XYZ file of C-alpha atoms in Angstrom:
471
model
C 1.144 92.942 -85.480
C 4.111 94.751 -83.959
C 7.091 95.475 -86.191
C 9.934 93.037 -85.539
C 13.493 93.580 -86.658
C 14.638 91.319 -89.480
C 17.865 89.369 -89.038
C 18.651 87.893 -92.465
C 20.934 90.753 -93.444
C 23.480 89.519 -95.974
C 26.236 91.767 -97.312
C 27.815 89.773 -100.128
C 31.013 91.113 -101.639
C 31.147 92.147 -105.277
C 33.569 89.268 -105.829
C 31.082 86.737 -104.407
C 28.215 88.185 -106.448
C 30.287 88.025 -109.625
C 31.192 84.386 -108.947
C 27.563 83.498 -108.206
C 26.344 85.036 -111.458
C 29.041 83.135 -113.354
C 27.914 79.867 -111.749
C 24.264 80.648 -112.513
C 25.137 81.153 -116.187
C 26.788 77.720 -116.238
C 23.804 76.014 -114.600
C 21.442 77.659 -117.085
C 23.474 76.023 -119.842
C 23.065 72.629 -118.179
C 26.328 72.405 -116.256
C 25.279 70.802 -112.982
C 28.245 71.798 -110.811
C 29.054 68.122 -110.214
C 30.193 66.839 -106.854
C 32.647 64.722 -108.810
C 32.436 62.796 -112.060
C 32.677 59.013 -112.112
C 36.211 57.903 -111.472
C 37.115 60.705 -109.043
C 36.766 58.421 -106.052
C 33.413 59.755 -104.862
C 31.318 56.693 -104.077
C 27.536 56.607 -104.085
C 26.177 57.631 -100.692
C 24.203 55.293 -98.473
C 20.517 56.117 -98.128
C 18.911 57.347 -94.927
C 15.366 56.166 -94.089
C 14.209 59.676 -94.935
C 12.239 60.876 -97.980
C 11.774 64.591 -98.666
C 9.620 66.114 -101.403
C 10.377 69.826 -101.748
C 10.323 72.833 -104.059
C 13.775 74.037 -102.908
C 12.908 77.490 -101.609
C 15.154 78.892 -98.876
C 13.014 77.584 -96.006
C 12.847 74.179 -97.735
C 16.617 73.930 -98.044
C 17.135 74.905 -94.426
C 14.484 72.385 -93.375
C 16.207 69.676 -95.430
C 19.535 70.456 -93.732
C 17.903 70.384 -90.294
C 15.908 67.196 -90.846
C 18.862 65.452 -92.483
C 21.197 66.305 -89.619
C 18.473 65.404 -87.098
C 17.991 61.970 -88.680
C 21.731 61.282 -88.665
C 21.872 62.272 -85.013
C 18.906 60.127 -84.018
C 20.431 57.107 -85.736
C 23.865 57.665 -84.215
C 25.310 58.408 -87.660
C 26.565 61.986 -87.313
C 29.335 62.595 -89.830
C 28.067 59.829 -92.113
C 27.720 60.435 -95.847
C 24.273 58.802 -95.867
C 21.687 60.992 -97.585
C 17.888 61.157 -97.846
C 15.861 60.358 -100.939
C 15.132 63.878 -102.189
C 12.729 64.935 -104.941
C 12.541 68.521 -106.227
C 9.111 69.363 -107.643
C 9.874 72.238 -110.029
C 7.192 74.562 -111.392
C 8.436 76.415 -114.464
C 4.970 77.785 -115.215
C 4.488 79.699 -111.961
C 7.569 79.877 -109.733
C 10.789 78.657 -111.323
C 11.056 80.719 -114.495
C 13.580 83.453 -115.364
C 16.635 82.563 -113.243
C 14.841 81.286 -110.117
C 15.423 77.613 -110.979
C 19.182 77.839 -111.288
C 19.383 79.910 -108.109
C 17.596 77.130 -106.228
C 20.028 74.553 -107.614
C 23.009 76.675 -106.632
C 21.718 77.210 -103.080
C 21.124 73.462 -102.758
C 24.656 72.807 -103.987
C 26.222 75.252 -101.535
C 24.070 74.524 -98.473
C 23.497 70.789 -98.865
C 26.229 69.599 -101.227
C 23.635 68.158 -103.615
C 24.107 67.460 -107.315
C 20.987 67.221 -109.532
C 20.376 63.834 -111.090
C 22.781 62.166 -108.688
C 21.773 63.209 -105.177
C 18.202 64.234 -106.011
C 15.766 64.039 -108.913
C 13.778 66.852 -110.521
C 10.143 66.451 -111.575
C 8.329 69.088 -113.606
C 5.144 69.405 -115.642
C 4.966 69.718 -119.406
C 3.453 73.212 -119.327
C 6.577 75.287 -118.766
C 5.654 78.772 -120.033
C 6.347 81.375 -117.327
C 4.109 84.382 -116.686
C 6.449 86.524 -118.835
C 5.792 84.127 -121.772
C 9.317 82.695 -121.721
C 10.275 79.029 -121.451
C 13.231 78.043 -119.272
C 15.997 76.516 -121.425
C 16.199 73.428 -119.174
C 12.457 72.773 -118.866
C 12.033 70.602 -121.958
C 15.059 68.420 -121.213
C 13.845 67.822 -117.660
C 10.369 66.926 -118.891
C 11.851 64.496 -121.420
C 13.654 62.592 -118.652
C 10.602 62.446 -116.397
C 10.311 58.657 -116.522
C 13.900 58.231 -115.373
C 13.411 60.921 -112.728
C 10.494 58.909 -111.330
C 12.238 55.555 -111.628
C 15.303 56.528 -109.590
C 13.548 57.654 -106.371
C 11.009 54.829 -106.727
C 13.858 52.310 -106.748
C 15.598 54.089 -103.859
C 12.398 54.026 -101.797
C 11.979 50.306 -102.484
C 15.538 49.681 -101.282
C 14.943 51.649 -98.101
C 11.768 49.757 -97.300
C 13.303 46.363 -98.057
C 16.356 46.692 -95.875
C 16.667 46.629 -92.109
C 19.960 48.405 -91.540
C 20.524 52.085 -90.692
C 18.263 51.926 -87.662
C 18.649 52.750 -83.976
C 20.733 50.174 -82.142
C 18.644 47.299 -80.826
C 15.590 48.138 -82.927
C 14.052 45.437 -85.086
C 13.916 46.157 -88.838
C 10.143 45.985 -89.062
C 9.841 48.600 -86.311
C 12.225 51.087 -87.892
C 10.371 54.185 -89.077
C 10.803 55.616 -92.533
C 10.158 59.362 -92.459
C 8.336 61.100 -95.315
C 8.251 64.917 -95.350
C 6.057 66.647 -97.911
C 6.963 70.335 -97.952
C 5.764 71.468 -101.389
C 2.635 71.282 -103.584
C 2.295 67.819 -105.099
C 1.105 68.982 -108.554
C 0.563 65.342 -109.504
C 4.255 64.491 -109.048
C 3.687 62.814 -105.685
C 0.912 60.682 -107.114
C 3.075 59.671 -110.064
C 6.039 58.874 -107.806
C 4.134 56.630 -105.436
C 2.239 55.072 -108.337
C 5.649 54.104 -109.728
C 6.610 52.574 -106.371
C 3.304 50.686 -106.104
C 3.413 49.433 -109.704
C 7.056 48.402 -109.848
C 7.579 47.348 -106.235
C 4.158 46.372 -104.832
C 5.551 44.540 -101.801
C 7.772 47.493 -100.942
C 4.822 49.874 -101.266
C 2.796 47.750 -98.869
C 5.633 47.817 -96.343
C 6.041 51.564 -96.833
C 2.416 52.041 -95.795
C 3.128 50.093 -92.598
C 6.320 51.950 -91.670
C 5.955 55.535 -92.820
C 5.902 58.486 -90.446
C 4.313 61.171 -92.649
C 4.722 64.886 -91.973
C 3.131 67.358 -94.370
C 3.387 71.131 -94.387
C -0.175 72.258 -95.042
C 0.001 75.951 -95.837
C -2.816 76.788 -98.233
C -0.409 77.205 -101.171
C 0.729 73.614 -100.703
C -2.693 72.067 -100.152
C -4.368 73.829 -103.089
C -1.478 72.580 -105.234
C -2.269 68.952 -104.406
C -3.944 66.843 -107.081
C -6.525 64.277 -105.864
C -4.112 61.444 -106.669
C -1.422 63.119 -104.550
C -3.709 63.201 -101.518
C -4.976 59.671 -102.148
C -1.433 58.303 -101.974
C -0.522 60.445 -98.967
C -3.505 59.012 -97.092
C -2.640 55.444 -98.100
C 0.931 55.832 -96.898
C -0.197 57.414 -93.617
C -2.623 54.631 -92.736
C -0.482 52.995 -90.023
C -0.097 56.083 -87.815
C -1.540 59.609 -87.768
C -0.233 62.026 -90.358
C 1.377 65.110 -88.805
C -0.298 68.215 -90.249
C 2.083 71.155 -89.800
C 0.793 74.686 -90.281
C 2.958 77.613 -89.153
C -0.162 79.637 -88.377
C -1.591 76.901 -86.166
C 1.709 75.774 -84.635
C 2.628 79.226 -83.352
C -0.788 79.964 -81.870
C -2.886 81.510 -84.654
C -3.915 85.040 -83.603
C -1.944 84.666 -80.358
C 1.358 84.089 -82.180
C 4.370 86.072 -81.062
C 5.307 88.676 -83.730
C 8.793 87.187 -83.958
C 7.315 84.139 -85.746
C 6.120 86.185 -88.742
C 8.829 84.954 -91.119
C 12.261 83.375 -91.331
C 13.679 86.907 -91.412
C 12.165 87.846 -88.050
C 12.602 84.404 -86.440
C 16.204 83.830 -87.496
C 18.795 84.019 -84.766
C 20.578 87.408 -84.834
C 23.825 85.589 -85.675
C 22.554 83.291 -88.450
C 23.253 85.525 -91.465
C 26.758 86.361 -90.261
C 27.624 82.736 -89.494
C 26.236 81.511 -92.838
C 28.277 84.175 -94.611
C 31.436 83.133 -92.782
C 30.831 79.439 -93.454
C 30.064 79.878 -97.147
C 30.306 83.389 -98.691
C 28.896 82.166 -102.004
C 25.785 80.817 -100.258
C 25.148 84.222 -98.695
C 25.445 85.799 -102.144
C 23.180 83.142 -103.683
C 20.469 83.673 -101.034
C 20.750 87.434 -101.579
C 20.209 87.268 -105.350
C 17.486 84.625 -104.968
C 15.508 86.792 -102.541
C 15.965 89.781 -104.810
C 14.279 87.967 -107.695
C 11.925 85.458 -106.081
C 10.634 87.445 -103.101
C 10.825 90.654 -105.107
C 8.416 89.245 -107.677
C 5.837 88.826 -104.902
C 5.576 92.552 -104.196
C 6.012 94.118 -107.608
C 3.266 96.664 -108.369
C 1.895 94.692 -111.322
C 1.135 91.701 -109.075
C -2.655 91.557 -108.732
C -2.282 89.851 -105.363
C -0.326 92.717 -103.779
C -3.545 94.109 -102.300
C -5.483 90.828 -102.235
C -8.750 91.273 -100.341
C -8.510 95.077 -100.264
C -9.377 97.924 -102.632
C -7.501 101.216 -102.861
C -9.498 104.440 -102.827
C -9.090 106.833 -105.764
C -6.748 108.967 -103.680
C -4.700 105.919 -102.683
C -4.571 104.763 -106.306
C -3.197 108.173 -107.267
C -0.477 107.963 -104.593
C 0.342 104.385 -105.579
C 0.823 105.409 -109.224
C 3.551 107.766 -108.023
C 5.247 104.911 -106.140
C 5.100 102.386 -109.017
C 8.047 103.742 -111.102
C 10.389 103.200 -108.136
C 10.037 99.430 -108.677
C 12.069 99.791 -111.880
C 15.136 101.203 -110.115
C 18.086 99.169 -111.474
C 19.625 99.193 -107.979
C 16.752 97.096 -106.632
C 13.394 97.343 -104.863
C 14.492 99.004 -101.625
C 13.364 102.548 -102.478
C 10.025 101.248 -103.785
C 9.486 99.180 -100.628
C 10.544 102.038 -98.329
C 8.066 104.415 -99.950
C 5.292 101.821 -99.944
C 5.833 101.112 -96.239
C 5.909 104.816 -95.311
C 2.449 105.355 -96.810
C 0.465 103.888 -93.914
C -2.890 104.034 -95.710
C -1.632 102.018 -98.673
C 0.646 99.715 -96.685
C -2.125 98.532 -94.383
C -3.975 97.349 -97.507
C -1.033 95.254 -98.710
C -1.995 91.589 -98.272
C -0.995 90.611 -94.737
C 1.194 87.725 -95.909
C 3.178 90.124 -98.135
C 3.758 92.858 -95.572
C 6.822 91.137 -94.098
C 8.332 90.979 -97.598
C 7.794 94.705 -98.153
C 9.366 95.417 -94.743
C 12.345 93.199 -95.493
C 13.108 94.955 -98.775
C 12.650 98.337 -97.112
C 15.103 97.408 -94.348
C 17.583 95.621 -96.606
C 17.081 92.114 -95.208
C 16.137 88.900 -97.042
C 12.569 87.878 -96.365
C 11.726 84.200 -96.557
C 8.890 82.105 -95.156
C 9.516 80.183 -91.954
C 6.983 77.539 -92.976
C 8.867 74.323 -93.734
C 11.347 74.717 -90.889
C 8.408 74.220 -88.515
C 8.437 70.531 -89.528
C 11.866 70.241 -87.922
C 10.804 72.286 -84.885
C 7.970 69.818 -84.315
C 10.372 66.865 -84.323
C 12.867 68.613 -82.073
C 10.193 69.666 -79.567
C 8.626 66.207 -79.555
C 11.972 64.718 -78.533
C 13.229 67.470 -76.234
C 10.270 69.537 -74.958
C 7.049 67.585 -75.579
C 5.351 69.545 -72.795
C 5.706 72.690 -74.944
C 3.160 71.343 -77.479
C -0.437 70.197 -77.535
C -2.050 67.755 -79.994
C 1.388 66.372 -80.833
C 0.778 62.717 -79.953
C -2.038 60.214 -79.723
C -4.544 58.758 -82.154
C -5.585 62.096 -83.652
C -8.794 62.622 -85.586
C -10.077 62.547 -89.150
C -8.045 64.762 -91.461
C -9.807 67.315 -93.662
C -8.866 69.923 -96.263
C -11.057 72.728 -97.578
C -10.424 72.636 -101.356
C -11.363 76.307 -101.783
C -9.356 77.952 -99.004
C -6.668 75.295 -98.698
C -7.095 75.244 -94.926
C -6.719 71.897 -93.198
C -7.516 70.483 -89.799
C -8.489 67.540 -87.663
C -12.012 66.588 -86.620
C -12.542 66.452 -82.865
C -15.612 66.230 -80.665
C -15.592 70.009 -80.311
C -14.368 70.896 -83.813
C -16.258 69.329 -86.733
C -14.984 69.746 -90.266
C -16.190 72.880 -92.109
C -19.133 72.421 -94.450
C -17.029 72.647 -97.637
C -14.155 70.548 -96.323
C -13.223 67.206 -97.822
C -12.662 64.514 -95.190
C -9.795 62.395 -96.456
C -10.206 59.121 -94.609
C -6.880 59.388 -92.799
C -6.159 60.181 -89.183
C -4.005 63.191 -88.377
C -2.568 65.348 -85.618
C -2.159 69.116 -85.909
C 0.308 70.190 -83.203
C 0.653 73.668 -81.745
C 2.537 75.444 -78.980
C 0.965 75.195 -75.550
C 2.015 78.785 -74.812
C 2.696 80.816 -77.985
C 4.345 83.552 -75.902
C 6.794 81.246 -74.099
C 10.000 83.194 -74.701
C 12.265 80.465 -73.371
C 11.094 77.881 -75.897
C 10.895 80.445 -78.729
C 14.495 81.527 -78.166
C 15.576 77.895 -77.947
C 13.837 77.168 -81.257
C 15.668 80.050 -82.940
C 19.011 78.779 -81.693
C 18.282 75.169 -82.687
C 17.310 76.123 -86.251
C 20.623 77.919 -86.652
C 22.759 75.204 -85.099
C 21.382 72.338 -87.185
C 21.831 74.184 -90.489
C 25.403 75.172 -89.666
C 26.227 71.732 -88.280
C 25.021 70.132 -91.499
C 26.974 72.561 -93.673
C 30.138 71.856 -91.683
C 29.549 68.134 -92.105
C 29.160 68.538 -95.877
C 32.419 70.463 -96.118
C 34.326 67.777 -94.229
C 33.014 65.025 -96.492
C 33.652 66.782 -99.805
C 37.044 66.910 -101.550
C 37.968 70.588 -101.750
C 39.070 70.282 -105.363
C 35.538 69.339 -106.374
C 33.881 72.448 -104.966
C 32.566 74.872 -107.622
C 35.031 77.662 -106.818
């Protein structure tokens, strides 16, 4: 794949970085950076017919902003304070240890204006020991309130299903779609959530299954993180219309994909980082420190998956041992990444899905996956450029997932399910670009992703009393 310039180049000031670290310390102690305590005049927001289950990585948060703003626009509610039902599936054992968790909360606060426990609920598992053998100080408290964290979104979902307002003008209540986006591994949380809805509000659950438009991001990390009960409920809820199976690899044309689609760093509009920084300097600083820790962990030399699928020769191992100490530079991973990228023999053996991260650190940009934002691109294209996609509408075919590889797909006359795949009993569509090299639509997509994030951030700032912001 050709090298493509990264665009997520943030240059946070020392003042912004200092403020961000101060805020992170407060969150780690359980201070939630409230949008406003009771009695300040901030009323509970109305609910949009939109449910999002996420793990709050950078691409997730941007996708939430885009889908949220898109839903408001489609319903003629731009500028409204209505919000989605949002659930954050945290994973303290594998991804959210050290200070990753609080960085996600801070980014969500600054980009989306969301307060934990009030605007979204957090679900986590009981096993909360990170790979470095530490336990996050908030993990136990969040586990202890799991029942309440399930009850709140279950009740919100029941209210959404039961009501007929907040719908396009002239549309009958029973025809109004309720959108469900699943953009993170279920880890049993999805199954528990929808079990709570079905048990406590059986009539609402039945109506949910008749109304839901289900879109699931099916990268292998997400699908292999789905428990059987998660998938069972997803299939039940998607029984009235085909589930939309979104895979970045498939959507952008598989092997024919344009190199610009490699990651959020390469696909971002050249002006996105600058405009985000101008709109919210603390967000730019928060994304910077998040990428430094979270993405940096992916390419550290001790990660067994750095060279997944490849083996270094003895000579390459010797050269790599000389590179390893550079990863401990207190100034960051840039020198390590630069040296790793310059050694062509070693770099070509870095796992393909980690090469963009190495390049980003070497070039000083913030690598992030593009994955979940593709869910929004699908919706935007379906409404504005349906001719740019194939397999985006119709009855679809039987949905399957390979439990070993995590790959998913749709059975057609010409494409049967792989031998090891599990057919799930639901119908699905797996859309893709008609012409993966269509520069006009690709450039339009880049612009649209930027505009909807910034539009949503501007909307949040207008709705929020300045005195209640965390700075």
